[in-house]
Amino acid sequence: MHLMEILQRRPIPAAAVFFGITRRCPLTCRHCSTSSLMDSEEYPEELFRKFAATLTPDNRPDFVLMSGGEALLRPRLVEDIAELARAAGARSQVLSGLFFAARHERAHRIPPPLRRAIDAVDHFSASLDVFHEEEVPRAAVFRVLHEVLDTGKDVSLQITGLGDDDPYLADLTADVLGEFGDRVPMLVVPVSPLGRAHSWLVREAPLPKSAVAPAPCAVAAWPVIGFNGQVTACGNQDVMDGKVPLPAHLYMGHIARDDWSTIRGRVLESPMVRAIRATGPEYLRERYGTANGCGSPGYCESCYVLSKDPALPRAVAEAGALPTTRLIERQTENLLADAGAVSFAREYGLASYAGLVALGHAQQPARSGT
Ligand code: SF4
């Protein structure tokens, strides 16, 4: 399963579900958005299994995507979720920081339990960037990727960088192309000022806008199960960490109580989440808000305060009940889906590297920036 197959479905509501199966990680990367440590929180494995078992051939996402923390700290859970997903007809992916390669540069094999977990999924992604390289050498990452590629499995790299002109990114992506040709597609995204990066990454505050145009939030399409079992409409880390009080409209449920069918129904039908997907939070705030000046400027910052405005959810629900609103939502979804995976990577990642997601994929150009 190529990375493109996953990204092409990114705007489609409930086409995938993210499982954050642990917050723990033995690495201490400086940019870690989840501030993971080895004693970070973990939720009982059985609850993740129980939720995965609620996927059925008649009601399932296309993809089950697992990460952490470090997902491969729970290799048996990864294996079980992948098997439950496959039994329902869904495909799976796991993302790892390759902690097991950190101190074993000369070792030649992935440890057997982890290898079984990787064998069980349909796509294997590894993190590699200047911060991970301080913990896991690039040569060790390449060795692991070669070992997985040799089994015939599709792999990809998730790379974070400081910007399109970050020289490290130019060096790394050229090195990956030199080592693997087009066999390792890369999703290159900017570092976010979240988690451990919050203390050192300074981003310019967005300027307040005089007029706001609709700007759909495509990442509100796939529900995210946090390390604590809470399910939210997006993976905004500040929301998941509780740094920002959980906006009522982003809460989709909890895996201890809700099954996939219930979560999917909320993702598809919640008027607020539908409206955020169709027009984005800034437009909703300007169009329906009555509490002017509430909250700071910014895209997600606008989202955080939507439910605090007592009149806004009701106005959005009324508008959402109109047949024309459904039509606009469907058109937006189709436009985003037609724009394709490279367009998504350009919008949410670093634009000049967006074409790298298509490496090795038959139907898309495979050059940077295309
Ligand atoms: S706009 Fe709202 S739904 Fe979209 S990513 Fe930001 S917090 Fe999540």
CSV table of N, CA, C and O in Angstrom, one decimal, residues 10-77:
chain,number,residue,atom,x,y,z
A,10,ARG,N,-7.4,11.5,2.1
A,10,ARG,CA,-7.3,12.4,3.3
A,10,ARG,C,-8.5,13.3,3.5
A,10,ARG,O,-8.9,13.5,4.7
A,11,PRO,N,-9.2,13.9,2.5
A,11,PRO,CA,-10.3,14.7,2.8
A,11,PRO,C,-11.6,14.0,3.0
A,11,PRO,O,-12.6,14.6,3.3
A,12,ILE,N,-11.6,12.7,2.8
A,12,ILE,CA,-12.9,11.9,2.9
A,12,ILE,C,-13.2,11.6,4.4
A,12,ILE,O,-12.5,10.9,5.1
A,13,PRO,N,-14.3,12.1,4.9
A,13,PRO,CA,-14.7,11.9,6.3
A,13,PRO,C,-14.8,10.4,6.7
A,13,PRO,O,-15.4,9.6,5.9
A,14,ALA,N,-14.1,10.1,7.8
A,14,ALA,CA,-14.1,8.7,8.3
A,14,ALA,C,-13.5,7.7,7.4
A,14,ALA,O,-13.7,6.5,7.6
A,15,ALA,N,-12.7,8.1,6.4
A,15,ALA,CA,-12.0,7.1,5.6
A,15,ALA,C,-10.9,6.5,6.3
A,15,ALA,O,-10.3,5.4,5.9
A,16,ALA,N,-10.5,7.0,7.5
A,16,ALA,CA,-9.4,6.4,8.3
A,16,ALA,C,-9.6,6.8,9.7
A,16,ALA,O,-10.4,7.7,10.1
A,17,VAL,N,-9.0,6.0,10.6
A,17,VAL,CA,-9.0,6.4,12.0
A,17,VAL,C,-7.5,6.2,12.5
A,17,VAL,O,-6.8,5.3,12.1
A,18,PHE,N,-7.1,7.2,13.3
A,18,PHE,CA,-5.8,7.2,13.9
A,18,PHE,C,-5.9,6.5,15.3
A,18,PHE,O,-6.7,6.9,16.1
A,19,PHE,N,-5.0,5.6,15.6
A,19,PHE,CA,-4.8,5.1,16.9
A,19,PHE,C,-3.5,5.6,17.5
A,19,PHE,O,-2.4,5.2,17.1
A,20,GLY,N,-3.6,6.4,18.6
A,20,GLY,CA,-2.4,6.7,19.3
A,20,GLY,C,-2.3,5.7,20.5
A,20,GLY,O,-2.8,5.9,21.5
A,21,ILE,N,-1.5,4.6,20.2
A,21,ILE,CA,-1.6,3.5,21.1
A,21,ILE,C,-0.8,3.6,22.4
A,21,ILE,O,-0.9,2.8,23.3
A,22,THR,N,0.1,4.6,22.4
A,22,THR,CA,0.8,4.8,23.7
A,22,THR,C,1.4,6.2,23.6
A,22,THR,O,1.7,6.7,22.5
A,23,ARG,N,1.6,6.9,24.7
A,23,ARG,CA,2.3,8.1,24.7
A,23,ARG,C,3.8,7.9,25.0
A,23,ARG,O,4.6,8.8,24.9
A,24,ARG,N,4.2,6.7,25.3
A,24,ARG,CA,5.6,6.4,25.8
A,24,ARG,C,6.5,6.4,24.6
A,24,ARG,O,6.1,5.9,23.5
A,25,CYS,N,7.7,6.8,24.8
A,25,CYS,CA,8.8,6.6,23.8
A,25,CYS,C,10.1,6.7,24.5
A,25,CYS,O,10.3,7.5,25.4
A,26,PRO,N,11.1,5.8,24.2
A,26,PRO,CA,12.4,5.9,24.8
A,26,PRO,C,13.3,7.0,24.3
A,26,PRO,O,14.3,7.3,24.8
A,27,LEU,N,12.9,7.6,23.1
A,27,LEU,CA,13.7,8.7,22.6
A,27,LEU,C,13.3,10.0,23.2
A,27,LEU,O,12.2,10.1,23.7
A,28,THR,N,14.1,11.0,23.1
A,28,THR,CA,13.7,12.3,23.7
A,28,THR,C,14.0,13.4,22.6
A,28,THR,O,14.7,14.4,22.9
A,29,CYS,N,13.5,13.2,21.4
A,29,CYS,CA,13.7,14.2,20.4
A,29,CYS,C,13.2,15.6,20.8
A,29,CYS,O,12.2,15.7,21.4
A,30,ARG,N,14.0,16.6,20.4
A,30,ARG,CA,13.8,18.0,20.8
A,30,ARG,C,12.5,18.5,20.3
A,30,ARG,O,12.0,19.5,20.8
A,31,HIS,N,12.0,18.0,19.2
A,31,HIS,CA,10.8,18.6,18.6
A,31,HIS,C,9.5,17.8,18.9
A,31,HIS,O,8.5,18.1,18.3
A,32,CYS,N,9.6,16.7,19.7
A,32,CYS,CA,8.5,15.8,19.9
A,32,CYS,C,7.2,16.5,20.3
A,32,CYS,O,7.1,17.1,21.3
A,33,SER,N,6.2,16.4,19.4
A,33,SER,CA,4.9,17.1,19.6
A,33,SER,C,4.1,16.5,20.7
A,33,SER,O,3.3,17.2,21.3
A,34,THR,N,4.4,15.3,21.1
A,34,THR,CA,3.7,14.7,22.2
A,34,THR,C,4.4,14.7,23.5
A,34,THR,O,4.0,14.1,24.5
A,35,SER,N,5.6,15.3,23.5
A,35,SER,CA,6.5,15.4,24.8
A,35,SER,C,6.6,14.0,25.4
A,35,SER,O,6.6,13.9,26.6
A,36,SER,N,6.8,13.0,24.6
A,36,SER,CA,6.8,11.6,25.1
A,36,SER,C,8.1,11.3,25.9
A,36,SER,O,9.2,11.8,25.6
A,37,LEU,N,7.9,10.5,26.9
A,37,LEU,CA,9.0,10.0,27.8
A,37,LEU,C,8.6,8.5,28.0
A,37,LEU,O,7.5,8.1,27.8
A,38,MET,N,9.6,7.8,28.6
A,38,MET,CA,9.3,6.4,28.9
A,38,MET,C,8.2,6.2,30.0
A,38,MET,O,7.6,5.1,30.2
A,39,ASP,N,8.0,7.2,30.9
A,39,ASP,CA,7.0,7.1,31.9
A,39,ASP,C,5.7,7.9,31.6
A,39,ASP,O,4.9,8.2,32.4
A,40,SER,N,5.6,8.2,30.3
A,40,SER,CA,4.3,8.9,29.9
A,40,SER,C,3.1,8.0,30.0
A,40,SER,O,3.3,6.8,30.2
A,41,GLU,N,2.0,8.6,29.8
A,41,GLU,CA,0.7,7.8,30.0
A,41,GLU,C,0.5,6.7,29.0
A,41,GLU,O,0.9,6.8,27.8
A,42,GLU,N,-0.1,5.6,29.4
A,42,GLU,CA,-0.5,4.5,28.6
A,42,GLU,C,-1.9,4.0,29.0
A,42,GLU,O,-2.1,3.9,30.2
A,43,TYR,N,-2.7,3.7,28.0
A,43,TYR,CA,-4.1,3.2,28.3
A,43,TYR,C,-4.0,1.7,28.1
A,43,TYR,O,-3.3,1.2,27.3
A,44,PRO,N,-4.8,1.0,28.8
A,44,PRO,CA,-4.8,-0.5,28.7
A,44,PRO,C,-4.9,-1.0,27.2
A,44,PRO,O,-5.8,-0.5,26.5
A,45,GLU,N,-4.1,-1.9,26.9
A,45,GLU,CA,-4.1,-2.4,25.5
A,45,GLU,C,-5.4,-2.9,25.1
A,45,GLU,O,-5.9,-2.8,24.0
A,46,GLU,N,-6.1,-3.6,26.1
A,46,GLU,CA,-7.3,-4.3,25.7
A,46,GLU,C,-8.4,-3.4,25.2
A,46,GLU,O,-9.2,-3.8,24.3
A,47,LEU,N,-8.4,-2.1,25.6
A,47,LEU,CA,-9.4,-1.2,25.2
A,47,LEU,C,-9.2,-0.8,23.7
A,47,LEU,O,-10.2,-0.6,22.9
A,48,PHE,N,-8.0,-0.7,23.3
A,48,PHE,CA,-7.7,-0.4,21.9
A,48,PHE,C,-8.1,-1.7,21.0
A,48,PHE,O,-8.7,-1.5,19.9
A,49,ARG,N,-7.8,-2.9,21.5
A,49,ARG,CA,-8.2,-4.1,20.8
A,49,ARG,C,-9.7,-4.2,20.7
A,49,ARG,O,-10.3,-4.5,19.6
A,50,LYS,N,-10.4,-3.9,21.8
A,50,LYS,CA,-11.9,-4.0,21.8
A,50,LYS,C,-12.5,-3.0,20.8
A,50,LYS,O,-13.4,-3.3,20.1
A,51,PHE,N,-11.9,-1.8,20.7
A,51,PHE,CA,-12.4,-0.8,19.8
A,51,PHE,C,-12.1,-1.3,18.3
A,51,PHE,O,-13.0,-1.3,17.5
A,52,ALA,N,-10.9,-1.8,18.1
A,52,ALA,CA,-10.6,-2.3,16.7
A,52,ALA,C,-11.5,-3.4,16.3
A,52,ALA,O,-11.8,-3.6,15.1
A,53,ALA,N,-11.9,-4.2,17.3
A,53,ALA,CA,-12.8,-5.3,17.0
A,53,ALA,C,-14.2,-4.9,16.6
A,53,ALA,O,-15.0,-5.7,16.1
A,54,THR,N,-14.5,-3.6,16.8
A,54,THR,CA,-15.9,-3.1,16.4
A,54,THR,C,-15.9,-2.7,14.9
A,54,THR,O,-17.0,-2.4,14.4
A,55,LEU,N,-14.8,-2.8,14.2
A,55,LEU,CA,-14.8,-2.6,12.8
A,55,LEU,C,-15.3,-3.8,12.1
A,55,LEU,O,-15.0,-4.9,12.5
A,56,THR,N,-16.2,-3.6,11.2
A,56,THR,CA,-16.8,-4.8,10.5
A,56,THR,C,-16.7,-4.6,9.0
A,56,THR,O,-16.5,-3.5,8.5
A,57,PRO,N,-16.9,-5.6,8.2
A,57,PRO,CA,-16.9,-5.5,6.8
A,57,PRO,C,-17.9,-4.5,6.3
A,57,PRO,O,-17.7,-3.8,5.3
A,58,ASP,N,-19.0,-4.4,7.0
A,58,ASP,CA,-20.1,-3.4,6.5
A,58,ASP,C,-19.8,-2.0,7.1
A,58,ASP,O,-20.5,-1.1,6.6
A,59,ASN,N,-19.0,-1.8,8.1
A,59,ASN,CA,-18.9,-0.5,8.6
A,59,ASN,C,-17.4,-0.4,9.2
A,59,ASN,O,-17.1,-0.8,10.3
A,60,ARG,N,-16.6,0.1,8.3
A,60,ARG,CA,-15.2,0.2,8.7
A,60,ARG,C,-14.5,1.4,7.9
A,60,ARG,O,-15.1,1.8,6.9
A,61,PRO,N,-13.4,1.9,8.4
A,61,PRO,CA,-12.7,2.9,7.6
A,61,PRO,C,-11.9,2.1,6.6
A,61,PRO,O,-11.7,0.9,6.7
A,62,ASP,N,-11.3,2.9,5.6
A,62,ASP,CA,-10.4,2.2,4.7
A,62,ASP,C,-9.1,1.9,5.3
A,62,ASP,O,-8.4,0.9,5.0
A,63,PHE,N,-8.6,2.8,6.2
A,63,PHE,CA,-7.3,2.7,6.8
A,63,PHE,C,-7.3,2.8,8.3
A,63,PHE,O,-8.1,3.7,8.9
A,64,VAL,N,-6.5,2.0,9.0
A,64,VAL,CA,-6.2,2.2,10.4
A,64,VAL,C,-4.7,2.6,10.5
A,64,VAL,O,-3.9,1.8,10.1
A,65,LEU,N,-4.5,3.7,11.1
A,65,LEU,CA,-3.2,4.3,11.2
A,65,LEU,C,-2.7,4.4,12.6
A,65,LEU,O,-3.4,5.0,13.5
A,66,MET,N,-1.6,3.7,12.9
A,66,MET,CA,-1.1,3.6,14.3
A,66,MET,C,0.2,4.4,14.6
A,66,MET,O,1.1,4.4,13.8
A,67,SER,N,0.2,5.2,15.7
A,67,SER,CA,1.4,5.9,16.0
A,67,SER,C,1.4,6.1,17.6
A,67,SER,O,0.6,5.4,18.3
A,68,GLY,N,2.3,6.9,18.1
A,68,GLY,CA,2.4,7.1,19.5
A,68,GLY,C,2.6,8.5,19.8
A,68,GLY,O,2.0,9.4,19.2
A,69,GLY,N,3.5,8.8,20.8
A,69,GLY,CA,4.6,8.0,21.3
A,69,GLY,C,5.2,7.1,20.3
A,69,GLY,O,5.2,7.4,19.1
A,70,GLU,N,5.7,6.0,20.8
A,70,GLU,CA,6.4,5.0,19.9
A,70,GLU,C,5.5,3.8,19.9
A,70,GLU,O,5.4,3.0,20.8
A,71,ALA,N,4.8,3.6,18.8
A,71,ALA,CA,3.8,2.5,18.6
A,71,ALA,C,4.5,1.2,18.8
A,71,ALA,O,3.8,0.2,19.4
A,72,LEU,N,5.7,1.0,18.3
A,72,LEU,CA,6.3,-0.3,18.4
A,72,LEU,C,6.8,-0.7,19.8
A,72,LEU,O,7.4,-1.8,20.0
A,73,LEU,N,6.6,0.1,20.8
A,73,LEU,CA,6.7,-0.3,22.2
A,73,LEU,C,5.6,-1.3,22.5
A,73,LEU,O,5.7,-2.0,23.5
A,74,ARG,N,4.6,-1.4,21.7
A,74,ARG,CA,3.5,-2.3,21.9
A,74,ARG,C,3.3,-3.2,20.7
A,74,ARG,O,2.3,-3.1,20.0
A,75,PRO,N,4.3,-3.9,20.3
A,75,PRO,CA,4.3,-4.6,19.0
A,75,PRO,C,3.1,-5.6,18.9
A,75,PRO,O,2.5,-5.8,17.8
A,76,ARG,N,2.8,-6.3,20.0
A,76,ARG,CA,1.7,-7.3,19.9
A,76,ARG,C,0.4,-6.5,19.7
A,76,ARG,O,-0.5,-7.1,18.9
A,77,LEU,N,0.2,-5.4,20.2
A,77,LEU,CA,-1.0,-4.6,20.0
A,77,LEU,C,-1.1,-4.1,18.5
A,77,LEU,O,-2.1,-4.2,17.9
